[in-house]
Coordinates of C-alpha atoms in Angstrom, one line a residue:
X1 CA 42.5 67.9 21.1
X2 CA 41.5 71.0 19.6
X3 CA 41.5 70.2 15.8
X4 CA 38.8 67.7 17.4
X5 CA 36.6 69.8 19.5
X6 CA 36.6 72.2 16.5
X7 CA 35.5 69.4 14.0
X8 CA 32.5 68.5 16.7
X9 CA 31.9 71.9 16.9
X10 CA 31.7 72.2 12.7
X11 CA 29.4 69.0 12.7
X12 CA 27.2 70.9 14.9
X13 CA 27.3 73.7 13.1
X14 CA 26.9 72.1 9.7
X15 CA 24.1 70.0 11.6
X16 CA 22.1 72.7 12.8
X17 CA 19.0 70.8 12.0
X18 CA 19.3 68.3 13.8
X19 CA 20.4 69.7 16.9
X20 CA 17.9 71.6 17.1
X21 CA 15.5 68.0 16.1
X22 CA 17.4 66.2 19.3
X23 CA 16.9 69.2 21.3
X24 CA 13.2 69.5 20.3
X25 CA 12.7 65.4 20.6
X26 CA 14.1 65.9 24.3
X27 CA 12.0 68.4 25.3
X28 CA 8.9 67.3 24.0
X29 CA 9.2 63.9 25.3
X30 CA 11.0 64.0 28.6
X31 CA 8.6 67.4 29.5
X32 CA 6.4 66.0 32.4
X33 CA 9.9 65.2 33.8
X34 CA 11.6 68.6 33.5
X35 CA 8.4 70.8 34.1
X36 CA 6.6 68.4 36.8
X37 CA 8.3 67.8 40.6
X38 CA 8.5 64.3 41.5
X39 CA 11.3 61.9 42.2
X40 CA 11.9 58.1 42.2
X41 CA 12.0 55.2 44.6
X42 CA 15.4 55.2 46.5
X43 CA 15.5 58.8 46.3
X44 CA 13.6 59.3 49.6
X45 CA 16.6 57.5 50.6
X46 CA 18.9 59.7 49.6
X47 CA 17.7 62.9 50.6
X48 CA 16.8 61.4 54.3
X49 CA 20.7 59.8 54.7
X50 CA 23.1 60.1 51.9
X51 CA 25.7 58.5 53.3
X52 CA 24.4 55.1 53.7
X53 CA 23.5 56.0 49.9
X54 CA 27.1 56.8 49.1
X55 CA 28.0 53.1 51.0
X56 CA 26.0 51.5 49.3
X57 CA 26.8 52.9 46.0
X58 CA 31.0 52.0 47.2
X59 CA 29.5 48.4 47.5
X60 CA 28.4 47.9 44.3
X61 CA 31.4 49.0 42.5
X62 CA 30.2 52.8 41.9
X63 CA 32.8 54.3 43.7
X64 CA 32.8 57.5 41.0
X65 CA 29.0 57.9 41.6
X66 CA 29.3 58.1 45.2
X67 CA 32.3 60.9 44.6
X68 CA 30.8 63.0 41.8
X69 CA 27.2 63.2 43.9
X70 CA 29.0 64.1 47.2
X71 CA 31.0 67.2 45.1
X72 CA 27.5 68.4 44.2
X73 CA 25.9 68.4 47.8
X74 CA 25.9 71.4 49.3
X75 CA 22.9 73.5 49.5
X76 CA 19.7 71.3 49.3
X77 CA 20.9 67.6 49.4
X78 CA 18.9 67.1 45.9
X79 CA 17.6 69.8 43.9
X80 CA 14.7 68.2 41.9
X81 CA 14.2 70.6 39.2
X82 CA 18.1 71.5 38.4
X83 CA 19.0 67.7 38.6
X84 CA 16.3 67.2 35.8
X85 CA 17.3 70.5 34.0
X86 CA 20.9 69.3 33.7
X87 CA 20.1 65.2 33.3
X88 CA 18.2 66.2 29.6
X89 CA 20.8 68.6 28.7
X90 CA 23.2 65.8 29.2
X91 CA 21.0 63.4 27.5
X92 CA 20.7 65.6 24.3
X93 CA 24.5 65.8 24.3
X94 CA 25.1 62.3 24.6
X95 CA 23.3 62.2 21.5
X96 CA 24.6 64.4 19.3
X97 CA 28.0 63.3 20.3
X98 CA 26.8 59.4 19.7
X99 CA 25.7 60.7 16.1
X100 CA 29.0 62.3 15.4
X101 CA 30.1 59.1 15.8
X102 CA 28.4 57.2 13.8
X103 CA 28.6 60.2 11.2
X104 CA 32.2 59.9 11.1
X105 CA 32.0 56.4 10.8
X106 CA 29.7 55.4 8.5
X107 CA 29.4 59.3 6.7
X108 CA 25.0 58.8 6.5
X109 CA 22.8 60.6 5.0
X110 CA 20.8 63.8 6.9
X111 CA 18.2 61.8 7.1
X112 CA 19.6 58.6 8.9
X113 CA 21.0 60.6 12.2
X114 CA 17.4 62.1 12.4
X115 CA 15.8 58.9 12.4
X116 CA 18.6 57.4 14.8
X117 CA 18.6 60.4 16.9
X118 CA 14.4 59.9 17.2
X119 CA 14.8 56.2 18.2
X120 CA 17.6 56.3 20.6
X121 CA 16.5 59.8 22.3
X122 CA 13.1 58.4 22.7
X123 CA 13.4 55.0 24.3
X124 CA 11.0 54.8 27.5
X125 CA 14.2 52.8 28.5
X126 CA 16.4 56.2 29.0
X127 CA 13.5 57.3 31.3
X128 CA 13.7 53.9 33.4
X129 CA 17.3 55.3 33.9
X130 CA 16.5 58.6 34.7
X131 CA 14.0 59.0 36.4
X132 CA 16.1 57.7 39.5
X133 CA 17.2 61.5 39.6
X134 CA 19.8 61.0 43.0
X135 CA 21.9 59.7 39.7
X136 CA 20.5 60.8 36.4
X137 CA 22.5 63.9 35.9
X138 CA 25.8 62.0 37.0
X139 CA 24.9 58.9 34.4
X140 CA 24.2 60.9 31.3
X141 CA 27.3 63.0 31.8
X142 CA 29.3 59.7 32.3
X143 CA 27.6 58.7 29.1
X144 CA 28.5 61.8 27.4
X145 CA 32.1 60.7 28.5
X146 CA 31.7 56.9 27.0
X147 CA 31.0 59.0 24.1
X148 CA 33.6 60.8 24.2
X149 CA 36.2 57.6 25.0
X150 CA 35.2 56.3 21.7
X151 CA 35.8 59.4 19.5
X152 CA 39.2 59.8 21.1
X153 CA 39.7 56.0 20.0
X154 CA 39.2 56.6 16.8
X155 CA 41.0 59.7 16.3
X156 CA 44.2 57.7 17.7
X157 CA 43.6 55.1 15.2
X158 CA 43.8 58.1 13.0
X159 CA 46.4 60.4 14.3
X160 CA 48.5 57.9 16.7
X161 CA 48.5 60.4 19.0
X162 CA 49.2 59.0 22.6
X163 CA 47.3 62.2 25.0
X164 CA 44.0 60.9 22.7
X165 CA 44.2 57.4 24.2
X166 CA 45.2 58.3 27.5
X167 CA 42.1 60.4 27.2
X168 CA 40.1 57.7 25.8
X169 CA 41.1 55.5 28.9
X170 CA 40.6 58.4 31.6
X171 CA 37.1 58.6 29.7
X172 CA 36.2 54.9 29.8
X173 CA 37.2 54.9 33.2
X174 CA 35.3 57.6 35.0
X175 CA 32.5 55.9 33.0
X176 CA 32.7 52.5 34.4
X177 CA 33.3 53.9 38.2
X178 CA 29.5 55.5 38.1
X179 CA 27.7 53.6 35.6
X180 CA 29.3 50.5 35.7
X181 CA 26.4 49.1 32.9
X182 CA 28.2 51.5 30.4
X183 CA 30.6 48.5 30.2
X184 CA 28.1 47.0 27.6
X185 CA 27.3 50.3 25.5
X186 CA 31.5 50.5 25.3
X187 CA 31.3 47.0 23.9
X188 CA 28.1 47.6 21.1
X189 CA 29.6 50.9 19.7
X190 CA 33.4 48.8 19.8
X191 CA 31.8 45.9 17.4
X192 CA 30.0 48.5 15.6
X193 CA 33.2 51.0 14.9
X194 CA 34.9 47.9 14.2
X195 CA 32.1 46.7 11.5
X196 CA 32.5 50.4 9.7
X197 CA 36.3 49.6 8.6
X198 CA 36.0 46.4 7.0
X199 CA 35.3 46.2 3.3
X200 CA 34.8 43.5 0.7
X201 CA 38.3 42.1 1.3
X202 CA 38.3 41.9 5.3
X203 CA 39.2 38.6 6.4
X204 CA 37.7 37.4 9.8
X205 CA 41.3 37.6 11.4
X206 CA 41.7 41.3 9.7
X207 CA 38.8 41.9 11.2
X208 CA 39.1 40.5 15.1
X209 CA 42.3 42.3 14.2
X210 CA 41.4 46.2 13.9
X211 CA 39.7 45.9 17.1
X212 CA 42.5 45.3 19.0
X213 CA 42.5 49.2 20.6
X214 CA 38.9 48.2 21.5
X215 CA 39.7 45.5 23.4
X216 CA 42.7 46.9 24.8
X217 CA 41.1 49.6 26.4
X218 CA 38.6 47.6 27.7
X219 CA 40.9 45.2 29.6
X220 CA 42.6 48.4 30.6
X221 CA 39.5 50.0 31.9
X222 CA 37.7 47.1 33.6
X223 CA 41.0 45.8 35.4
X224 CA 42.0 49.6 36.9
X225 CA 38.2 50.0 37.8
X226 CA 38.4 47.0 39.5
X227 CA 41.4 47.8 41.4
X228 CA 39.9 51.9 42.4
X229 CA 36.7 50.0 43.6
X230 CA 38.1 47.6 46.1
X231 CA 40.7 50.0 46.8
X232 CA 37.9 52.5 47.8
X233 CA 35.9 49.2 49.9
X234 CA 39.3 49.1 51.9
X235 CA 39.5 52.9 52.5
X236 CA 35.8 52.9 54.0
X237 CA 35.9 49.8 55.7
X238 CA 33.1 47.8 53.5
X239 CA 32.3 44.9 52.0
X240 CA 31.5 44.5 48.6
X241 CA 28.2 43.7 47.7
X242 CA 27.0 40.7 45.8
X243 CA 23.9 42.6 44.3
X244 CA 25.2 41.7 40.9
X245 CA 26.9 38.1 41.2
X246 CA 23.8 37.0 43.2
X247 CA 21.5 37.3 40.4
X248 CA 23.8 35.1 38.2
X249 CA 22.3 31.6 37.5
X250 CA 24.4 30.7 34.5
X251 CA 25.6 27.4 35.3
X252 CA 24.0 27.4 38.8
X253 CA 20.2 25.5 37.3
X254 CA 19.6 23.1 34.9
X255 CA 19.5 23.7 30.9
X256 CA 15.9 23.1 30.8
X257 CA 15.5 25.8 33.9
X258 CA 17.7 28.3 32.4
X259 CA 15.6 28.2 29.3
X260 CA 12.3 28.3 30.8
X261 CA 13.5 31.3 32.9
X262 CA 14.2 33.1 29.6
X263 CA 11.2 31.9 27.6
X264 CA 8.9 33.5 30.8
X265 CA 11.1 37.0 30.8
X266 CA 10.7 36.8 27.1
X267 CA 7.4 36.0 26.9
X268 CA 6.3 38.7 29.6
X269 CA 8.5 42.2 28.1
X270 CA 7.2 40.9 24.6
X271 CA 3.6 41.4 25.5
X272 CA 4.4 44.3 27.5
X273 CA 1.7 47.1 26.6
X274 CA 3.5 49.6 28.4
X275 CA 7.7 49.0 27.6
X276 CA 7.8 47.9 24.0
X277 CA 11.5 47.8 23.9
X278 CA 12.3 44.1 23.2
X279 CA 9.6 44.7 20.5
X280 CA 11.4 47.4 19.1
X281 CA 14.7 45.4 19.0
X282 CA 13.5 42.9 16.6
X283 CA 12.0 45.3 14.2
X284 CA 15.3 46.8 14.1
X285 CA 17.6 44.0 14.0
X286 CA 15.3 42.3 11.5
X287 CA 15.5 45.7 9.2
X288 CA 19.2 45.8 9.6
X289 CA 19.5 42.4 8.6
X290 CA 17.1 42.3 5.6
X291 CA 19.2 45.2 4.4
X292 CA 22.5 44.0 4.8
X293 CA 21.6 40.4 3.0
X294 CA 19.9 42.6 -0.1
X295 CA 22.4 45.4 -0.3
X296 CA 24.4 46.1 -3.1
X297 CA 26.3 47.7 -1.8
X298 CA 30.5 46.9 -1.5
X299 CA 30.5 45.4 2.1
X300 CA 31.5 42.2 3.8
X301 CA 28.2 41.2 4.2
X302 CA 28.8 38.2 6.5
X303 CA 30.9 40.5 8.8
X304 CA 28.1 42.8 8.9
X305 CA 25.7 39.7 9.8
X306 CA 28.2 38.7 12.5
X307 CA 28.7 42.4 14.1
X308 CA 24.7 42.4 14.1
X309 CA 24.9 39.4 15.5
X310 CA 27.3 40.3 18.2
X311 CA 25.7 43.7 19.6
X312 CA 22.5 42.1 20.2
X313 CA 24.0 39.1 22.0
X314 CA 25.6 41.8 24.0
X315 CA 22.5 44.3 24.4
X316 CA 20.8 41.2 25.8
X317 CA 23.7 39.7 27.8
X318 CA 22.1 40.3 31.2
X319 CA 19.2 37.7 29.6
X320 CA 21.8 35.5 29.0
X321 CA 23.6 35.3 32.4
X322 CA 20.8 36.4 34.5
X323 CA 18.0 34.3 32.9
X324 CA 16.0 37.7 33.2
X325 CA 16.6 40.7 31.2
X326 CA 17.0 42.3 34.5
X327 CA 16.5 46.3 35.8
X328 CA 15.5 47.9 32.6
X329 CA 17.4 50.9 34.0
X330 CA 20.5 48.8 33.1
X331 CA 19.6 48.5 29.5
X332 CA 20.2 51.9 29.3
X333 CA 21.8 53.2 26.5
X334 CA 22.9 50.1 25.5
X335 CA 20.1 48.9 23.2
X336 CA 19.0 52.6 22.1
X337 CA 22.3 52.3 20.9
X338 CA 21.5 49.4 19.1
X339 CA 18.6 50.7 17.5
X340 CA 20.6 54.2 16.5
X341 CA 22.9 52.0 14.4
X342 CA 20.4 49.4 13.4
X343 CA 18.3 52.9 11.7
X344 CA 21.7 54.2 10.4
X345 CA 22.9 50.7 8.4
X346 CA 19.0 49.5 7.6
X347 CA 18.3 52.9 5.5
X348 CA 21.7 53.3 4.4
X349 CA 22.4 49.8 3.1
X350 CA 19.1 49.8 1.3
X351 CA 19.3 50.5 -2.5
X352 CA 15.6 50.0 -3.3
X353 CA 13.9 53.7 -2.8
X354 CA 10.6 52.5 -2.2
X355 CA 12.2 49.9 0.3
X356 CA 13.9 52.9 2.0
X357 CA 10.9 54.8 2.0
X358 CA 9.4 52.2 3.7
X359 CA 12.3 51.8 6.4
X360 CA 12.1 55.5 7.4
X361 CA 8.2 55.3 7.7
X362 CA 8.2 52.0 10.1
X363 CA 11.3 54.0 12.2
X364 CA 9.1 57.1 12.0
X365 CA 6.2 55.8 13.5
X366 CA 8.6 53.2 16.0
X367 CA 10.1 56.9 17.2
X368 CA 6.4 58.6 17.7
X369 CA 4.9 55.6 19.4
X370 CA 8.2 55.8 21.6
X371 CA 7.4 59.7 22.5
X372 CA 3.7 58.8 23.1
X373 CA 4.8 56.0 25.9
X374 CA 7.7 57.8 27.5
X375 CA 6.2 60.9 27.8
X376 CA 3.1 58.5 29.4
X377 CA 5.3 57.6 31.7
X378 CA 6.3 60.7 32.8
X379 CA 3.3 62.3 33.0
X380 CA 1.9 59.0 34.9
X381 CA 4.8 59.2 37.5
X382 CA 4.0 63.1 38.3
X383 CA 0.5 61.6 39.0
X384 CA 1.4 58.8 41.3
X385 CA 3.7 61.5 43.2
X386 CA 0.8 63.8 43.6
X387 CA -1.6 60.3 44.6
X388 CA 1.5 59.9 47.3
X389 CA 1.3 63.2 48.9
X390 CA -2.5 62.9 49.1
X391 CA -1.7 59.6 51.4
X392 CA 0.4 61.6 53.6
X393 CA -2.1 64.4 54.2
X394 CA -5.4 62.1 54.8
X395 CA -3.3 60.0 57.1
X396 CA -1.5 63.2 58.7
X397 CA -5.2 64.4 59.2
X398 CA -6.6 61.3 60.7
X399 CA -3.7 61.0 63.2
X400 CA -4.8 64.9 64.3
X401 CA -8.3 63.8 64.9
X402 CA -7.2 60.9 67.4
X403 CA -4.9 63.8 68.8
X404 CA -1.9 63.0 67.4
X405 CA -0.3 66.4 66.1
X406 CA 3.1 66.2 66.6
X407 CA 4.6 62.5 65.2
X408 CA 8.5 63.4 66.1
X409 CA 8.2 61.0 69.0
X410 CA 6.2 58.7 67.1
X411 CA 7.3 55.3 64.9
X412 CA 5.0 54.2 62.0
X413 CA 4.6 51.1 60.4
X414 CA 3.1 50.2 57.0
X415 CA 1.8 46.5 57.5
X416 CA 0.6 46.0 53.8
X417 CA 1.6 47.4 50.5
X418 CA -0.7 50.0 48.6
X419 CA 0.1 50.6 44.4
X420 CA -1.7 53.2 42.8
X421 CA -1.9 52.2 39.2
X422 CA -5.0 53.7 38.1
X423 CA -6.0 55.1 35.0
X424 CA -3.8 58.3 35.5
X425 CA -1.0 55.6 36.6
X426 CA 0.6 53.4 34.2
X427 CA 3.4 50.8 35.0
X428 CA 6.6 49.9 33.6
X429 CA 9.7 48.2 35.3
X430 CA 10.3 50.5 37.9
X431 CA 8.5 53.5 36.8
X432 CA 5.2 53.5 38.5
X433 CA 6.1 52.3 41.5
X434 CA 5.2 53.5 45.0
X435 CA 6.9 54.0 47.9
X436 CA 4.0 52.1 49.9
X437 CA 3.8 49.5 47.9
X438 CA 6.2 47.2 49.1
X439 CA 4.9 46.8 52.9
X440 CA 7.0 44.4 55.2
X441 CA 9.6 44.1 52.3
X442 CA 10.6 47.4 52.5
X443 CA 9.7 49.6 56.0
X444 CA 11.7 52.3 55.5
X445 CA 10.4 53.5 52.1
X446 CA 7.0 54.8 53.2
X447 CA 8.3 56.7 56.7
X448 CA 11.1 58.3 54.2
X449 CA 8.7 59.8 51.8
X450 CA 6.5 61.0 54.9
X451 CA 9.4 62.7 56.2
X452 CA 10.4 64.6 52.9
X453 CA 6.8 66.0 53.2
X454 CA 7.3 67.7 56.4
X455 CA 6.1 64.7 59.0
X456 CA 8.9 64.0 61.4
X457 CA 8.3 60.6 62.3
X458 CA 10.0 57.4 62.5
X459 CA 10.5 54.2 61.1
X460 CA 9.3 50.9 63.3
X461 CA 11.8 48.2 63.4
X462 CA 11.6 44.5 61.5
X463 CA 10.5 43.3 64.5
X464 CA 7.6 45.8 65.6
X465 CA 6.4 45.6 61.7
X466 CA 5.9 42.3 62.5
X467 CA 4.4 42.1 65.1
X468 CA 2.2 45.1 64.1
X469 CA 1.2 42.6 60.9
X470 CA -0.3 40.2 63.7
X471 CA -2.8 42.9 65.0
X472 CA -3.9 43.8 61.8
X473 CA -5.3 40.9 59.9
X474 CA -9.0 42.0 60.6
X475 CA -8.5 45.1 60.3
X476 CA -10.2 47.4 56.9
X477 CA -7.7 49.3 54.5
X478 CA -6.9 53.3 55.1
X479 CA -9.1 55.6 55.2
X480 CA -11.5 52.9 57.7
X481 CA -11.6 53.8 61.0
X482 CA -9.9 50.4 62.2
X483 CA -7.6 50.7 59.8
X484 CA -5.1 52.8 62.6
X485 CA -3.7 51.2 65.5
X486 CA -2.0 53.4 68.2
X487 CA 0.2 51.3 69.8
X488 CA 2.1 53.0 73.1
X489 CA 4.6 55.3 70.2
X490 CA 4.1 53.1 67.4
X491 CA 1.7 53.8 64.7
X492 CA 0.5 51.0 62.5
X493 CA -1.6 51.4 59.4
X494 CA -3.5 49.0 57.1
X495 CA -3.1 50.7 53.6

């Protein structure tokens, strides 16, 4: 264990460069979100009751989120510029562990872990993930730990030393129990590892072969998850959730609608101004396969072409079982992962220079564009936040001029939805959303977010909501003076 922390520590040393790259790239791209308070949807949520948050969290199989967040609260239930502090400082450690990795893999040049460490760090994916900041800082460090699973993997294959895969396992399963996605990353960087050992004279069978520790610890770590997480359902009396399996339509529709359902998800992330990533996967699969089928190099080029093959099946498997690629959030780091390895094995499998040359300058500008967008987003959600606040003041203010100062006794309901994509305001999958946006679909966001402002007031049932609806339709949107209703204790606005 310490021979390898001491040989992470030399890369690091030897790789002063690029640590100090990743650690620039993170701070220049992810800075709205470090220097700028805001937080996410479902975060209002949090702070207001955390433990229906840690229920619902044992529901869906995240038993090791729900422990690892309730260590951490004391003090203020969430502090918003530590969480984001420590989430990025995770993040960049993620990464230079994921390129030791790959460096000790497939031994690239300098030049190939920057250019993977710009694309992977820079994905507006990661900041789908994270900027749901009641989990960010727990999900990178569990990343950090897949990470980690991986390299202890390989330095059993190496050492056979049994602590190193009980260690691997441990590592693989704290991952899984608060990031359950991290299932698929595990699965990429095991085809991928596996790919780096075969050479000219693999044999399919050789090769299915030396990933048998892979797939061992896999089975391992899925089944004893399994078994914590309804073990922790029975401890505190709940019932698993079927958030996931609901969303499965695999063999539930026709062919013909299960392919239309993917053309349409296709078709609307391809064309997707804002969140480029399925864009970015096919420039990087289709660079990593050009080189592989020119490369002169002394690989097994159809096992290279398979193992492509296979990690973007898998960075793309809720597509295939969902019909829809899904959260983005969830992609998260699974296909920055894939294009980390795709930049690694596209400029290193290249023999042509000027070909090369022309690989890194695509990446290049695939990595900039990627800073631009994320950082975008960050900026745009610090916007909407401030937009948000705004709300709460001009409606706080008009309530005080109908003589309503003091809203403790008071329920509110929001009876449509109000977005504020502007030009300030830009939309992804999640990012740029509001937390008035969704109406009668969800009541409790807006009252949540009004209460973490410092205005005690409640939330109106399903039923008042409703029925609030019904007195509404003619009136005008906030600010018009009919768009208020004072109804006995119940409050009902027309955003």
């Amino acid at each position: 264990m310490k021979s390898l922390l001491t040989r992470i520590h030399t890369f690091a040393s030897e790789k002063k460069k690029l640590v100090f790259f990743i650690s620039f790239i993170t701070l220049i791209t992810y800075a709205p979100k470090i220097f700028y308070y805001n937080y996410s949807l479902d975060t209002e949520t949090f702070i207001y009751s955390p433990v229906q948050t840690f229920k619902w969290w044992i529901q869906i199989d995240r038993y090791g989120l729900a422990l690892l967040r309730k260590i951490s609260l004391f003090g203020l239930s969430l502090n918003v510029p530590l969480t984001n502090i420590m989430t990025y400082i995770f993040l960049a450690l993620g990464c230079i562990l994921l390129m030791y990795l790959l460096n000790q893999s497939f031994h690239p040049s300098d030049k190939s872990l920057f250019i993977a460490s710009l694309i992977y760090l820079t994905s507006p994916i990661i900041l789908e993930q994270t900027n749901y900041i009641l989990q960010s800082t727990e999900v990178t460090f569990t990343i950090c730990l897949l990470f980690f699973s991986l390299i202890f993997i390989e330095e059993y294959i190496t050492t056979k030393q049994t602590r190193l895969i009980i260690y691997a396992f441990f590592s693989l399963l704290v991952s899984l129990s608060v990031y359950p996605s991290a299932l698929i990353s595990f699965i990429i960087l095991s085809i991928v590892l596996t790919c780096s050992k075969t050479t000219q004279k693999t044999t399919f069978i050789q090769y299915i072969y030396s990933a048998r520790y892979y797939l061992l610890l896999f089975i391992a770590g899925s089944a004893i998850n399994k078994i914590l997480s309804t073990l922790a359902l029975h401890l505190t009396h709940l019932k698993h959730s079927n958030y996931v399996d609901s969303n499965l339509i695999l063999g539930k529709v026709s062919f013909v609608q299960y392919l239309q359902q993917i053309k349409d998800s296709l078709k609307g992330w391809y064309f997707s101004y804002n969140n480029d990533f399925l864009f970015v996967l096919t420039i990087t699969v289709i660079l990593c396969l050009v080189s592989i089928i020119f490369s002169k190099k002394k690989i097994k080029k159809s096992l290279y072409i398979l193992s492509l093959l296979l990690i973007t099946l898998a960075g793309l498997s809720t597509l295939i079982l969902f019909g829809w690629i899904g959260p983005v959030r969830s992609l998260m780091p699974s296909l920055p992962i894939i294009f980390a390895c795709c930049a690694i094995l596209s400029i290193e499998l290249t023999d042509f220079i000027i070909l090369q040359r022309l690989i890194v300058l695509i990446l290049t500008l695939v990595g900039l564009a990627q800073i631009k967008i994320t950082n975008d987003f960050g900026v745009s959600e610090f916007n909407k936040y401030q937009q948000e606040v705004r709300l709460v003041n001009q409606i706080t203010t008009k309530l005080s001029d109908r003589g309503i100062s003091d809203l403790s006794t008071y329920r509110i309901a929001f009876v449509t939805p109000k977005s504020f994509y502007t030009p300030g305001v830009i939309g992804g999958d999640a990012l740029g959303q509001s937390f008035f946006q969704f109406g009668l679909n969800a009541l409790y966001r807006g009252p949540e977010f009004m209460q973490q402002q410092g205005v005690p007031v409640g939330q109106a049932s399903a039923a008042e909501s409703k029925k609030a609806f019904s007195l509404m339709l003619k009136a005008h949107p906030f600010p018009a003076k009919d768009s208020i209703l004072i109804n006995g204790h119940l409050i009902i606005i027309k955003l």
